[in-house]
N, CA, C and O of each residue as an XYZ file, in Angstrom:
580
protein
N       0.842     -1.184      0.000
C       0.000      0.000      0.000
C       0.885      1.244      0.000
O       2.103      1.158      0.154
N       0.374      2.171     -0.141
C       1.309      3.361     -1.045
C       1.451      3.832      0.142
O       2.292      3.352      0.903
N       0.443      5.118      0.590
C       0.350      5.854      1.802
C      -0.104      5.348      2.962
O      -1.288      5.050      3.113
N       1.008      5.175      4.101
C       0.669      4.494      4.986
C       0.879      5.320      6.456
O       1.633      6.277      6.628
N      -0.041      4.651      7.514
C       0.597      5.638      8.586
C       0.461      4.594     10.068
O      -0.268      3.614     10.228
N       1.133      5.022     10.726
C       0.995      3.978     12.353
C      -0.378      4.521     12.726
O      -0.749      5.673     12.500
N      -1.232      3.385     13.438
C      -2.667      3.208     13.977
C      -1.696      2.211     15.495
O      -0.853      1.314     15.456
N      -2.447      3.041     16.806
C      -2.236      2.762     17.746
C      -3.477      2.137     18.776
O      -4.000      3.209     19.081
N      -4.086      1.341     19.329
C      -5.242      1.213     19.767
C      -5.048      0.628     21.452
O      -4.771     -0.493     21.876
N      -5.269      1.647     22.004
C      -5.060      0.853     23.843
C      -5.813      1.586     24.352
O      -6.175      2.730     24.074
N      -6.234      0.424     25.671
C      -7.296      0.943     26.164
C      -6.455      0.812     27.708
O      -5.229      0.792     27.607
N      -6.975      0.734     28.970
C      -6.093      0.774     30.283
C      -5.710     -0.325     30.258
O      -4.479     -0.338     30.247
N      -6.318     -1.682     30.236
C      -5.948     -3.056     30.344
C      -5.031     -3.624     29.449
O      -4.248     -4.472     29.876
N      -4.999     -3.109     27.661
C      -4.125     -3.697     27.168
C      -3.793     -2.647     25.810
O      -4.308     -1.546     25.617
N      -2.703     -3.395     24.886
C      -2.897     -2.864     23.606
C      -3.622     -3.511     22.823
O      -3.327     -4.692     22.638
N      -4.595     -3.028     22.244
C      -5.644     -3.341     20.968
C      -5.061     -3.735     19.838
O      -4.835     -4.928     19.632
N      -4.725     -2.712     18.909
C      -3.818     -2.989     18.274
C      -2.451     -2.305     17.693
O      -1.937     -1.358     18.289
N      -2.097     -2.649     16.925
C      -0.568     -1.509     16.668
C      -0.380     -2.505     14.972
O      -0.204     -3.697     14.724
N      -0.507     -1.462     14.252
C      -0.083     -1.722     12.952
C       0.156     -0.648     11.591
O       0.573      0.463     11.919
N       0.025     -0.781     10.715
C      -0.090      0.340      9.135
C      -1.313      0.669      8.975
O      -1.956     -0.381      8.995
N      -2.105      1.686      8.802
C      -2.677      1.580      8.349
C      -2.776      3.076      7.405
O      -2.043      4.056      7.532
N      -4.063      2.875      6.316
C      -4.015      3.404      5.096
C      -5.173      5.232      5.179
O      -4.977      6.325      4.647
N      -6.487      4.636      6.258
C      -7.175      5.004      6.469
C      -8.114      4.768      8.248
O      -8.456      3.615      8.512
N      -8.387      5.723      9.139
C      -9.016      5.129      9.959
C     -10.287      5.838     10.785
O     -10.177      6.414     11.867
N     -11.338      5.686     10.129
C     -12.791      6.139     10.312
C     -13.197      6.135     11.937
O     -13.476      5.048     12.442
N     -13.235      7.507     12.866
C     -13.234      7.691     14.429
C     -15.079      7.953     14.472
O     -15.813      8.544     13.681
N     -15.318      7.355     15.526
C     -16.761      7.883     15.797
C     -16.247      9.087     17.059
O     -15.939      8.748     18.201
N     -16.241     10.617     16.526
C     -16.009     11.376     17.211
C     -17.269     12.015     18.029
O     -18.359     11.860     17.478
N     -17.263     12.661     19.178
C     -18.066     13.040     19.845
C     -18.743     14.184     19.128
O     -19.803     14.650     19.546
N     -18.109     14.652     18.006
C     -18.763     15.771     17.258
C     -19.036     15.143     15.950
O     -19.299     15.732     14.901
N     -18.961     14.143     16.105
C     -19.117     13.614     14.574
C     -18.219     12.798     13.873
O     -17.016     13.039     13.975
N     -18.593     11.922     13.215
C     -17.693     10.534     12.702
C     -16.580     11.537     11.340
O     -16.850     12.494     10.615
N     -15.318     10.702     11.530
C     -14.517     11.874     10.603
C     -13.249     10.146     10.511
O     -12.998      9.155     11.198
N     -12.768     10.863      8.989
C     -11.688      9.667      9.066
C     -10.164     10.334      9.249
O     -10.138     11.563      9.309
N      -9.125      9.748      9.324
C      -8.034     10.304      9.556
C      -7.290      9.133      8.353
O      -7.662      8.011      8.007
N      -5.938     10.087      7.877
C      -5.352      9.192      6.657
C      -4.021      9.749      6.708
O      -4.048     10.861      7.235
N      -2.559      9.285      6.258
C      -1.777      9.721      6.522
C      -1.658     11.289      5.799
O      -2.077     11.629      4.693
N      -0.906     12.148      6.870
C      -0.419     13.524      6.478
C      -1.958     14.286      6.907
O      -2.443     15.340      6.494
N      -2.454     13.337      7.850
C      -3.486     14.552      8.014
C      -2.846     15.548      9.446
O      -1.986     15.249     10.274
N      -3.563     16.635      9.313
C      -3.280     18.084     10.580
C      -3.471     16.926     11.448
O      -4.025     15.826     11.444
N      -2.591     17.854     12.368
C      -2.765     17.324     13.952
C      -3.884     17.746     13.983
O      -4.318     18.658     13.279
N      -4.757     16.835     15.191
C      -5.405     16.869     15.943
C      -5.984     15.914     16.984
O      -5.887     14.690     16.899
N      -6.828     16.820     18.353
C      -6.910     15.825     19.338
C      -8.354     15.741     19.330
O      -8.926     16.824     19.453
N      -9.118     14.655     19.207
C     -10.566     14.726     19.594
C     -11.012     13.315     20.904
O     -10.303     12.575     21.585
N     -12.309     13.457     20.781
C     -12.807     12.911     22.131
C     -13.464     11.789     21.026
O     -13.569     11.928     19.807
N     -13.918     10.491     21.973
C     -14.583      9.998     21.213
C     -15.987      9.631     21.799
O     -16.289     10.033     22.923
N     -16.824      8.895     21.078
C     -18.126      8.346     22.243
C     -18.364      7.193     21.228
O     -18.105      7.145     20.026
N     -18.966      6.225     22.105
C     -18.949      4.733     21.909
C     -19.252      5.035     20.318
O     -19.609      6.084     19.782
N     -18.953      3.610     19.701
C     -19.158      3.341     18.647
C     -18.284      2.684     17.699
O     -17.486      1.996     18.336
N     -18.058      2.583     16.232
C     -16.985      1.773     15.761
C     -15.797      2.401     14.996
O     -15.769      3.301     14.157
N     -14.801      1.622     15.566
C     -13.216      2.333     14.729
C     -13.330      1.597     13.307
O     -13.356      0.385     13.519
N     -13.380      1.784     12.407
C     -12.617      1.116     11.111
C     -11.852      1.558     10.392
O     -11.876      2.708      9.952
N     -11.106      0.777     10.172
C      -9.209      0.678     10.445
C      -9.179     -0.192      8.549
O      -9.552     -1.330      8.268
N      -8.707      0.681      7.777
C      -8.192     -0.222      6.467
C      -6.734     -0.350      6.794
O      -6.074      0.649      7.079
N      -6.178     -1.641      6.759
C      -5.051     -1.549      7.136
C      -4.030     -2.910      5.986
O      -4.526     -3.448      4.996
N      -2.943     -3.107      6.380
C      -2.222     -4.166      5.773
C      -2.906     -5.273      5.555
O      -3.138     -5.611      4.394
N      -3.223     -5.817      6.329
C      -4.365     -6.870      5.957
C      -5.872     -6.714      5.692
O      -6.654     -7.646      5.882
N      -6.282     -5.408      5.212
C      -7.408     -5.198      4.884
C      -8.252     -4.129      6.026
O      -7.662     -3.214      6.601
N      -9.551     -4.399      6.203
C     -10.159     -4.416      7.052
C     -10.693     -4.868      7.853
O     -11.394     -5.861      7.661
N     -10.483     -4.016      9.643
C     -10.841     -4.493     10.743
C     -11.702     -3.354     11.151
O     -11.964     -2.278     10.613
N     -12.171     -4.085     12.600
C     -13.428     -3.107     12.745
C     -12.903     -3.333     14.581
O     -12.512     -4.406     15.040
N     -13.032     -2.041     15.366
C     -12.786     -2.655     17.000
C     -13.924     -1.378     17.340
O     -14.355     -0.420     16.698
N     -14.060     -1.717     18.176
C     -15.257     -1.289     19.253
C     -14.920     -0.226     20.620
O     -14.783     -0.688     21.753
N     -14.847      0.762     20.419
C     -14.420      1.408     21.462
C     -16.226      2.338     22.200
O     -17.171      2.817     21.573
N     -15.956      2.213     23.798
C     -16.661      3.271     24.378
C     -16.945      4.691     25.194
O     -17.709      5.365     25.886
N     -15.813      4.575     24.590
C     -15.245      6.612     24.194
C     -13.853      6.344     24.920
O     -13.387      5.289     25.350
N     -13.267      7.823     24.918
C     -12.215      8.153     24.895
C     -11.489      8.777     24.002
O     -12.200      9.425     23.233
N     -10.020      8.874     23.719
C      -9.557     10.338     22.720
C      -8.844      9.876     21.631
O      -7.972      9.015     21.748
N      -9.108     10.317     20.720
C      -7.516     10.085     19.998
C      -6.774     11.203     19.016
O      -7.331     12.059     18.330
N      -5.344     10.939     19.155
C      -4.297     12.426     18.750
C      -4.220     11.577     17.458
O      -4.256     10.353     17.332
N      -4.088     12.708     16.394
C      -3.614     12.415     14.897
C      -2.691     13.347     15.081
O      -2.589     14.401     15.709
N      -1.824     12.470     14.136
C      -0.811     13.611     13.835
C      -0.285     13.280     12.036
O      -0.752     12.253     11.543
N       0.387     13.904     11.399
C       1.083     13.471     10.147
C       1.026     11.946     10.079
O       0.333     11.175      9.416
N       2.089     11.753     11.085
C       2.384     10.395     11.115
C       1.549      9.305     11.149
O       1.892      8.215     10.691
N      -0.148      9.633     11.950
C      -0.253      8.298     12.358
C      -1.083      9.160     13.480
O      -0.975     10.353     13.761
N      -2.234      7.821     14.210
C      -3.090      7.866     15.111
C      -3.051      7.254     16.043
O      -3.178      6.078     15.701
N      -2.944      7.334     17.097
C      -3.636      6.776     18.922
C      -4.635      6.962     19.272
O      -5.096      8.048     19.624
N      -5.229      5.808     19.241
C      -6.850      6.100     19.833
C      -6.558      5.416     21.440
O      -6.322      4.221     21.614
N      -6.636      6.518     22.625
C      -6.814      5.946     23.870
C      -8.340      5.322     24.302
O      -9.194      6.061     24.792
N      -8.534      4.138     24.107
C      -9.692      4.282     24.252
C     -10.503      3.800     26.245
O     -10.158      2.937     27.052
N     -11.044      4.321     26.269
C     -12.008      3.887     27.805
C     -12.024      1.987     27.663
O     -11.434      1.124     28.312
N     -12.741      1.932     26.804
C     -13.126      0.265     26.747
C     -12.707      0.064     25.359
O     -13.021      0.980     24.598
N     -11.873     -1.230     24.698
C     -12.068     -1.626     23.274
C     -11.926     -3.023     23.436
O     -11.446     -3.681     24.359
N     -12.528     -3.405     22.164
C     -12.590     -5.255     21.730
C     -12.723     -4.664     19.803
O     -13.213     -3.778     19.103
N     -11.850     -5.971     19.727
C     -12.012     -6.155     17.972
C     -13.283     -6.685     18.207
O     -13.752     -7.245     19.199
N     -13.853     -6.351     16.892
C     -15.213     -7.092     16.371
C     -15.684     -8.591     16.747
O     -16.657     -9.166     17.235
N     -14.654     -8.819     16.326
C     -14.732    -10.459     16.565
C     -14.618    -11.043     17.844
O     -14.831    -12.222     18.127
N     -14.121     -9.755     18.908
C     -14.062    -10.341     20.012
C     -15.657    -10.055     20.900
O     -15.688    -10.630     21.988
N     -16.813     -9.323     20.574
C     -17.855     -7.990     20.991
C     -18.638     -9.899     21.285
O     -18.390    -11.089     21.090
N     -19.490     -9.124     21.767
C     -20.283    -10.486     22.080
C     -21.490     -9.964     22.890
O     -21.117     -8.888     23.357
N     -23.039    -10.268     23.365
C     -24.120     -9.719     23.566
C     -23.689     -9.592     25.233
O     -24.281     -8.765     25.926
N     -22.720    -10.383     25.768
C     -22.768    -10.740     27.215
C     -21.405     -9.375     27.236
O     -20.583     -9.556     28.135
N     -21.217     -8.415     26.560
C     -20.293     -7.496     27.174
C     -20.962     -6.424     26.119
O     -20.221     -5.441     26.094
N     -21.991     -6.260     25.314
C     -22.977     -5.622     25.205
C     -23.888     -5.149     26.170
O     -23.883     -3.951     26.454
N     -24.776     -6.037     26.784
C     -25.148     -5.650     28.054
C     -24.664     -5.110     29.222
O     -25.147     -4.160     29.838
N     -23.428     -5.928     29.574
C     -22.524     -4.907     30.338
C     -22.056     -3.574     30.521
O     -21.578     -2.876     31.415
N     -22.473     -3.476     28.984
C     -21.774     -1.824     28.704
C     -23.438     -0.943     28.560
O     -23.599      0.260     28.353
N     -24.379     -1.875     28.727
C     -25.460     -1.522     28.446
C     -25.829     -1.285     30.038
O     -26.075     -0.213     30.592
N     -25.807     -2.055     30.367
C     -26.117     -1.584     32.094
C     -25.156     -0.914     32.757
O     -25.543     -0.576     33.875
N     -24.064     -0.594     32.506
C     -23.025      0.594     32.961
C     -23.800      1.866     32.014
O     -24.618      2.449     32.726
N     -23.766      2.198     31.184
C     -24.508      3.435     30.517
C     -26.087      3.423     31.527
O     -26.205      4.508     32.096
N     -26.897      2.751     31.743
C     -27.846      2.703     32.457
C     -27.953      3.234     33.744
O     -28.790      4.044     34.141
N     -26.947      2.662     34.426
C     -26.528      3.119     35.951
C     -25.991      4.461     36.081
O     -26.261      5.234     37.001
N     -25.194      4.697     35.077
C     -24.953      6.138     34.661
C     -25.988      7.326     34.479
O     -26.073      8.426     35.024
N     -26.755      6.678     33.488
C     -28.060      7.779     32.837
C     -28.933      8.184     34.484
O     -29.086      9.344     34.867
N     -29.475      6.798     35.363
C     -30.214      6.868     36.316
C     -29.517      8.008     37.362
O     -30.001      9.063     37.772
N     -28.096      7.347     37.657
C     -28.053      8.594     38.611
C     -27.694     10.116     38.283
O     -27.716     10.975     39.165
N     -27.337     10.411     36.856
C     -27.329     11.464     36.425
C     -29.016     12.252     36.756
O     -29.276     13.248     37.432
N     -29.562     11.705     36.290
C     -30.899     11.716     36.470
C     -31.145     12.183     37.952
O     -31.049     13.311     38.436
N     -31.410     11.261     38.395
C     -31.374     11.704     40.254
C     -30.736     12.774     40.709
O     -31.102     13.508     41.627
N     -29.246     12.905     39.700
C     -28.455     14.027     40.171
C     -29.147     15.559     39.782
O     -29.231     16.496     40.576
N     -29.551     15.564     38.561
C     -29.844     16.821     38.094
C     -30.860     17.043     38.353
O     -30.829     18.273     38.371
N     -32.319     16.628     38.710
C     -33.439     17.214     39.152
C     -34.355     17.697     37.633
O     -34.940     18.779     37.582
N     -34.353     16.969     36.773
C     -34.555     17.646     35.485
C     -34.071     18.780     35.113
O     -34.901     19.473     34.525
N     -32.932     19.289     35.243
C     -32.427     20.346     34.743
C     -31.544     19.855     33.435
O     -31.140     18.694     33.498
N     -31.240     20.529     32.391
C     -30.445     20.041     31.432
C     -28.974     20.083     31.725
O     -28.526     20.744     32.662
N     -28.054     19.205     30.729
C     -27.232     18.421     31.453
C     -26.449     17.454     31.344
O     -26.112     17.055     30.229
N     -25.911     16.766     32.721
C     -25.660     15.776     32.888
C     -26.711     14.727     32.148
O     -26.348     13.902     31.310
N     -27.972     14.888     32.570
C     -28.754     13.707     32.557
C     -29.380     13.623     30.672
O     -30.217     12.812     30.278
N     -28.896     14.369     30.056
C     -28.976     14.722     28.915
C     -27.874     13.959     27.790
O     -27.869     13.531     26.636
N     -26.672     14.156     29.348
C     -25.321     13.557     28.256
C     -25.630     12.149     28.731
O     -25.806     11.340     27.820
N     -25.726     11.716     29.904
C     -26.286     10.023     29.786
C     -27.204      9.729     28.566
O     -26.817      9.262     27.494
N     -28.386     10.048     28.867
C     -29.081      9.496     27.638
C     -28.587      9.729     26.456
O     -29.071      9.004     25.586
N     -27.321     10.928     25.890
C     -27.338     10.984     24.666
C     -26.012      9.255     24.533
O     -25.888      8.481     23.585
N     -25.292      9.252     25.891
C     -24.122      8.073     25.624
C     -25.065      6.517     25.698
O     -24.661      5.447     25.244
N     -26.321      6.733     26.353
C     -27.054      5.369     26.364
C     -27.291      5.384     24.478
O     -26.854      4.499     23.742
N     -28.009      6.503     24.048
C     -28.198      6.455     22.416
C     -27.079      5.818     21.746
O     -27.283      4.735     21.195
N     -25.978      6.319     21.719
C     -24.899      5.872     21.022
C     -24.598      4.609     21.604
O     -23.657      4.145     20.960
N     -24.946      3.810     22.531
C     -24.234      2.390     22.964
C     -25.309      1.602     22.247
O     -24.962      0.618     21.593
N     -26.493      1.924     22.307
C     -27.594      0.814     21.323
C     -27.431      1.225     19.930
O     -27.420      0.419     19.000
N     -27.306      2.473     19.799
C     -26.999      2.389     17.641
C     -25.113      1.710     17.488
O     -24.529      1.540     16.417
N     -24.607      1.480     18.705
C     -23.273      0.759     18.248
C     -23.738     -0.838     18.316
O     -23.400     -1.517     17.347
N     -24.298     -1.331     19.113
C     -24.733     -2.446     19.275
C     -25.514     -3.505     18.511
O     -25.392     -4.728     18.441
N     -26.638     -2.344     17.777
C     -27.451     -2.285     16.494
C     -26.401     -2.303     15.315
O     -26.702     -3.146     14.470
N     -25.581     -1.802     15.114
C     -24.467     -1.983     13.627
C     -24.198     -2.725     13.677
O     -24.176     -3.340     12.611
N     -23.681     -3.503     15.014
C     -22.759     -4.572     14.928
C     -23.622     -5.892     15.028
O     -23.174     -6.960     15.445
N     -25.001     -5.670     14.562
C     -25.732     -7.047     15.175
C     -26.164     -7.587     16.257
O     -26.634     -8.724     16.288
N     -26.006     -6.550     17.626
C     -26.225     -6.845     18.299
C     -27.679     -6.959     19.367
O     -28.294     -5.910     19.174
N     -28.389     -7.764     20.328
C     -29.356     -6.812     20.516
C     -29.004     -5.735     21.494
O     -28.300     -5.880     22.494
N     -29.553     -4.690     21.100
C     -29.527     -3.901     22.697
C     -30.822     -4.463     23.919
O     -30.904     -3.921     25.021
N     -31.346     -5.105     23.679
C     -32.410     -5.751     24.785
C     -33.394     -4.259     25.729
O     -33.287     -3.948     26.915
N     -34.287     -3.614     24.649
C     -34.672     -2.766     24.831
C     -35.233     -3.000     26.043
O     -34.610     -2.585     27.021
N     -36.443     -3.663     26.243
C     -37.462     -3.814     27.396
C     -36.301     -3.453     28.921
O     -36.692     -2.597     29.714
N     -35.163     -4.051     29.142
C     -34.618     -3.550     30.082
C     -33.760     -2.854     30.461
O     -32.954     -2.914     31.388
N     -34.112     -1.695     29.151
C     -33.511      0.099     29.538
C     -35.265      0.618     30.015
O     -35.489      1.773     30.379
């Protein structure tokens, strides 16, 4: 592949991955944007949803539920909060992440008194964990949100 750049992927527990890649599509907190080599620096935030990564061996897909990542010329680091490759996602750490966003939204909720908010940004991160869950095939198991 012609234009290539380092793709970095760690989350606290481990490294995700580390390889070439050509192109790599961020679900940013302001909006999904791709990064490719020689792009401007920059630092953004992320919120759940999917990385896809064209890389040496094609395409992969990993799963992050937010956190940041720096571009630079060279190449990208995505720090992420939580990640799993695709292949690793599974409904039993779907839910998990589904009832952590839950427990979140509720006491935001409790916290703010209906004022806008906190309890605004829960529900908008519960939204984004079921339309990530939903891409990937997953159920989000509505009845118990």
């Amino acid at each position: 592949m012609a234009d290539m750049m380092q793709f970095d992927l760690v989350s606290p527990e481990r490294r995700v991955a580390s390889y070439k890649a050509s192109a790599v599509s961020i679900p940013g907190t302001e909006g999904n944007m791709t990064a490719m080599p020689n792009h401007a620096p920059l630092i953004t935030t992320l919120r759940p949803g999917v990385l896809h990564v064209e890389g040496e061996k094609g395409a992969e897909e990993y799963i992050v539920t937010g956190g940041f990542a720096q571009i630079t010329p060279e190449g990208i680091s995505v720090l992420a909060e939580e990640s799993y490759h695709r292949n690793e996602m599974s409904q039993e750490i779907l839910d998990r992440m589904l009832e952590t966003a839950a427990e979140r939204q509720r006491k935001a909720v409790e916290a703010s008194h209906n004022e806008p908010g906190p309890a605004d940004d829960a529900a908008k991160l519960m939204a984004d964990m079921v339309a990530m869950g939903t891409h990937i095939g997953l159920s989000p198991k509505q009845s118990n949100l």
